[in-house]
GROMACS .gro file of C-alpha atoms in nm:
model
  173
    1MET     CA    1   4.484  -2.819   0.612
    2THR     CA    2   4.159  -2.912   0.790
    3LEU     CA    3   4.220  -2.644   1.053
    4LEU     CA    4   4.288  -2.384   0.781
    5ASN     CA    5   3.965  -2.475   0.594
    6SER     CA    6   3.764  -2.464   0.916
    7THR     CA    7   3.909  -2.125   1.013
    8ALA     CA    8   3.845  -1.986   0.664
    9GLN     CA    9   3.484  -2.108   0.679
   10ASP     CA   10   3.435  -1.940   1.019
   11TYR     CA   11   3.580  -1.617   0.876
   12LEU     CA   12   3.345  -1.623   0.575
   13GLU     CA   13   3.044  -1.669   0.804
   14LEU     CA   14   3.149  -1.379   1.025
   15ILE     CA   15   3.219  -1.148   0.732
   16GLN     CA   16   2.870  -1.219   0.589
   17GLU     CA   17   2.693  -1.137   0.918
   18PRO     CA   18   2.707  -0.752   0.883
   19LYS     CA   19   2.560  -0.778   0.532
   20LEU     CA   20   2.271  -0.984   0.666
   21ARG     CA   21   2.213  -0.735   0.947
   22ILE     CA   22   2.221  -0.441   0.705
   23GLY     CA   23   1.967  -0.621   0.486
   24ALA     CA   24   1.738  -0.689   0.780
   25ARG     CA   25   1.767  -0.326   0.895
   26GLY     CA   26   1.679  -0.206   0.543
   27ALA     CA   27   1.369  -0.426   0.537
   28GLU     CA   28   1.259  -0.293   0.877
   29LEU     CA   29   1.310   0.065   0.758
   30ILE     CA   30   1.085   0.002   0.457
   31ASN     CA   31   0.822  -0.150   0.688
   32LEU     CA   32   0.848   0.145   0.928
   33THR     CA   33   0.809   0.392   0.640
   34ARG     CA   34   0.497   0.204   0.526
   35LEU     CA   35   0.348   0.224   0.878
   36PHE     CA   36   0.414   0.600   0.896
   37ASP     CA   37   0.248   0.645   0.556
   38GLN     CA   38  -0.058   0.453   0.682
   39ALA     CA   39  -0.075   0.672   0.994
   40MET     CA   40  -0.051   0.992   0.787
   41ALA     CA   41  -0.320   0.866   0.550
   42LEU     CA   42  -0.547   0.804   0.849
   43LEU     CA   43  -0.491   1.162   0.967
   44TYR     CA   44  -0.542   1.324   0.626
   45ASN     CA   45  -0.824   1.104   0.498
   46LYS     CA   46  -1.023   1.048   0.817
   47LEU     CA   47  -0.949   1.267   1.118
   48ASP     CA   48  -0.875   1.592   0.931
   49LYS     CA   49  -1.207   1.556   0.749
   50LEU     CA   50  -1.398   1.462   1.065
   51MET     CA   51  -1.272   1.740   1.292
   52PRO     CA   52  -1.461   2.034   1.129
   53ILE     CA   53  -1.779   1.877   1.273
   54PHE     CA   54  -1.655   1.987   1.617
   55ARG     CA   55  -1.579   2.348   1.516
   56ASN     CA   56  -1.912   2.471   1.656
   57THR     CA   57  -2.010   2.198   1.903
   58ASN     CA   58  -1.672   2.161   2.077
   59PRO     CA   59  -1.442   2.446   1.967
   60THR     CA   60  -1.180   2.364   2.234
   61LEU     CA   61  -1.135   2.012   2.099
   62TYR     CA   62  -1.121   2.146   1.744
   63ASP     CA   63  -0.863   2.415   1.828
   64GLU     CA   64  -0.646   2.173   2.026
   65TYR     CA   65  -0.653   1.924   1.741
   66LEU     CA   66  -0.545   2.192   1.491
   67PHE     CA   67  -0.267   2.302   1.726
   68ALA     CA   68  -0.143   1.945   1.772
   69ARG     CA   69  -0.156   1.879   1.397
   70GLY     CA   70   0.047   2.196   1.338
   71ILE     CA   71   0.321   2.064   1.564
   72ASP     CA   72   0.319   1.717   1.408
   73ASP     CA   73   0.307   1.837   1.049
   74THR     CA   74   0.652   1.771   0.906
   75GLY     CA   75   0.591   1.958   0.585
   76SER     CA   76   0.568   1.640   0.385
   77PRO     CA   77   0.324   1.653   0.095
   78SER     CA   78  -0.034   1.579   0.192
   79LEU     CA   79  -0.253   1.332   0.014
   80PRO     CA   80  -0.522   1.488  -0.204
   81ASP     CA   81  -0.878   1.496  -0.074
   82TYR     CA   82  -1.006   1.393  -0.417
   83GLU     CA   83  -0.819   1.224  -0.700
   84ALA     CA   84  -0.974   1.063  -1.006
   85ASN     CA   85  -1.007   1.048  -1.381
   86ILE     CA   86  -1.278   1.232  -1.568
   87PRO     CA   87  -1.414   1.108  -1.902
   88GLY     CA   88  -1.366   1.326  -2.208
   89ASN     CA   89  -1.623   1.594  -2.289
   90SER     CA   90  -1.808   1.550  -1.960
   91ILE     CA   91  -1.902   1.729  -1.639
   92GLN     CA   92  -1.858   1.540  -1.312
   93LEU     CA   93  -1.974   1.604  -0.958
   94VAL     CA   94  -1.661   1.561  -0.745
   95ALA     CA   95  -1.823   1.619  -0.404
   96ASP     CA   96  -2.111   1.783  -0.223
   97ILE     CA   97  -1.978   1.961   0.087
   98PRO     CA   98  -2.115   2.236   0.312
   99TYR     CA   99  -2.042   2.591   0.200
  100SER     CA  100  -1.764   2.768   0.391
  101MET     CA  101  -1.627   3.114   0.317
  102SER     CA  102  -1.293   3.022   0.479
  103ARG     CA  103  -1.230   2.718   0.258
  104SER     CA  104  -0.987   2.714  -0.032
  105PHE     CA  105  -0.940   2.463  -0.312
  106ARG     CA  106  -0.610   2.365  -0.470
  107VAL     CA  107  -0.674   2.182  -0.797
  108ARG     CA  108  -0.399   2.019  -1.002
  109ASN     CA  109  -0.462   1.901  -1.355
  110THR     CA  110  -0.254   1.582  -1.377
  111GLY     CA  111  -0.375   1.489  -1.724
  112THR     CA  112  -0.328   1.610  -2.079
  113THR     CA  113  -0.667   1.780  -2.130
  114THR     CA  114  -0.797   2.120  -2.020
  115LEU     CA  115  -1.022   2.108  -1.712
  116VAL     CA  116  -1.267   2.362  -1.570
  117PHE     CA  117  -1.342   2.372  -1.196
  118SER     CA  118  -1.648   2.529  -1.038
  119LEU     CA  119  -1.839   2.557  -0.712
  120SER     CA  120  -2.204   2.522  -0.812
  121ASN     CA  121  -2.557   2.498  -0.677
  122THR     CA  122  -2.647   2.219  -0.918
  123ALA     CA  123  -2.455   1.901  -1.002
  124GLY     CA  124  -2.360   1.878  -1.368
  125VAL     CA  125  -2.368   2.256  -1.421
  126LEU     CA  126  -2.077   2.499  -1.406
  127GLN     CA  127  -2.186   2.805  -1.206
  128GLY     CA  128  -2.016   3.096  -1.037
  129ASN     CA  129  -1.666   3.190  -1.150
  130ALA     CA  130  -1.537   2.874  -1.313
  131ALA     CA  131  -1.159   2.836  -1.321
  132THR     CA  132  -0.977   2.688  -1.621
  133ILE     CA  133  -0.682   2.459  -1.548
  134LEU     CA  134  -0.446   2.378  -1.833
  135PRO     CA  135  -0.274   2.037  -1.848
  136GLY     CA  136  -0.002   2.015  -1.582
  137ALA     CA  137  -0.115   2.339  -1.414
  138GLU     CA  138  -0.243   2.402  -1.064
  139ILE     CA  139  -0.477   2.668  -0.925
  140ASN     CA  140  -0.562   2.776  -0.573
  141ASN     CA  141  -0.896   2.956  -0.524
  142ALA     CA  142  -1.090   3.057  -0.215
  143THR     CA  143  -1.460   2.979  -0.193
  144PRO     CA  144  -1.576   3.343  -0.239
  145THR     CA  145  -1.363   3.368  -0.555
  146LEU     CA  146  -1.536   3.066  -0.705
  147ASN     CA  147  -1.889   3.142  -0.587
  148ASN     CA  148  -2.021   3.374  -0.314
  149ASP     CA  149  -2.364   3.207  -0.305
  150ASN     CA  150  -2.383   3.007   0.020
  151SER     CA  151  -2.599   2.743  -0.148
  152ALA     CA  152  -2.309   2.653  -0.383
  153THR     CA  153  -2.206   2.325  -0.222
  154LYS     CA  154  -2.115   2.112  -0.523
  155LEU     CA  155  -1.759   2.075  -0.651
  156VAL     CA  156  -1.796   2.033  -1.025
  157LEU     CA  157  -1.524   1.954  -1.277
  158GLN     CA  158  -1.550   1.958  -1.655
  159ASN     CA  159  -1.319   1.793  -1.906
  160THR     CA  160  -1.346   2.009  -2.219
  161GLU     CA  161  -1.168   1.768  -2.453
  162ALA     CA  162  -1.214   1.412  -2.585
  163PRO     CA  163  -0.936   1.221  -2.403
  164VAL     CA  164  -0.978   1.114  -2.041
  165GLY     CA  165  -0.847   1.375  -1.795
  166SER     CA  166  -0.721   1.340  -1.440
  167TYR     CA  167  -0.701   1.565  -1.136
  168LYS     CA  168  -0.611   1.602  -0.770
  169ILE     CA  169  -0.793   1.835  -0.530
  170TRP     CA  170  -0.682   1.949  -0.185
  171ILE     CA  171  -0.925   2.135   0.041
  172THR     CA  172  -0.794   2.371   0.308
  173GLU     CA  173  -1.016   2.497   0.588
   0.00000   0.00000   0.00000
């Protein structure tokens, strides 16, 4: 009877081992996914925004970076360049960036209020061809469509209603 109990105990330990290994592998996969997300965030939030500086001063570096990013891009969704809430009945300066005719803006209204997006010369003022974005909608406009004045460097967003709104903005060069 002692031998049978000992053998049964050994069997139970061995049968549990694959479950433990599967659990450990699952934990490592979650950790690996987290590390890849951190690496992609570094690319999108830091390097992709830094590289346009080299467009004129070191065009070879800039072009090679874009080529390498094109190869590495897996088609996974990119993080927005700007994401925030906007108080009700207000106009907010989202960013002040250099004017570029080749730039486009993808704006998603993630809230429940109507938003208006503009490329302006003055913070707090909607100028040019302001674009209305209904709740849950998304627009994609090129710089010249929004404003063809090269001094229009301010991304301005207006919440036209009382509740707090929210948005995400992606900028493509």
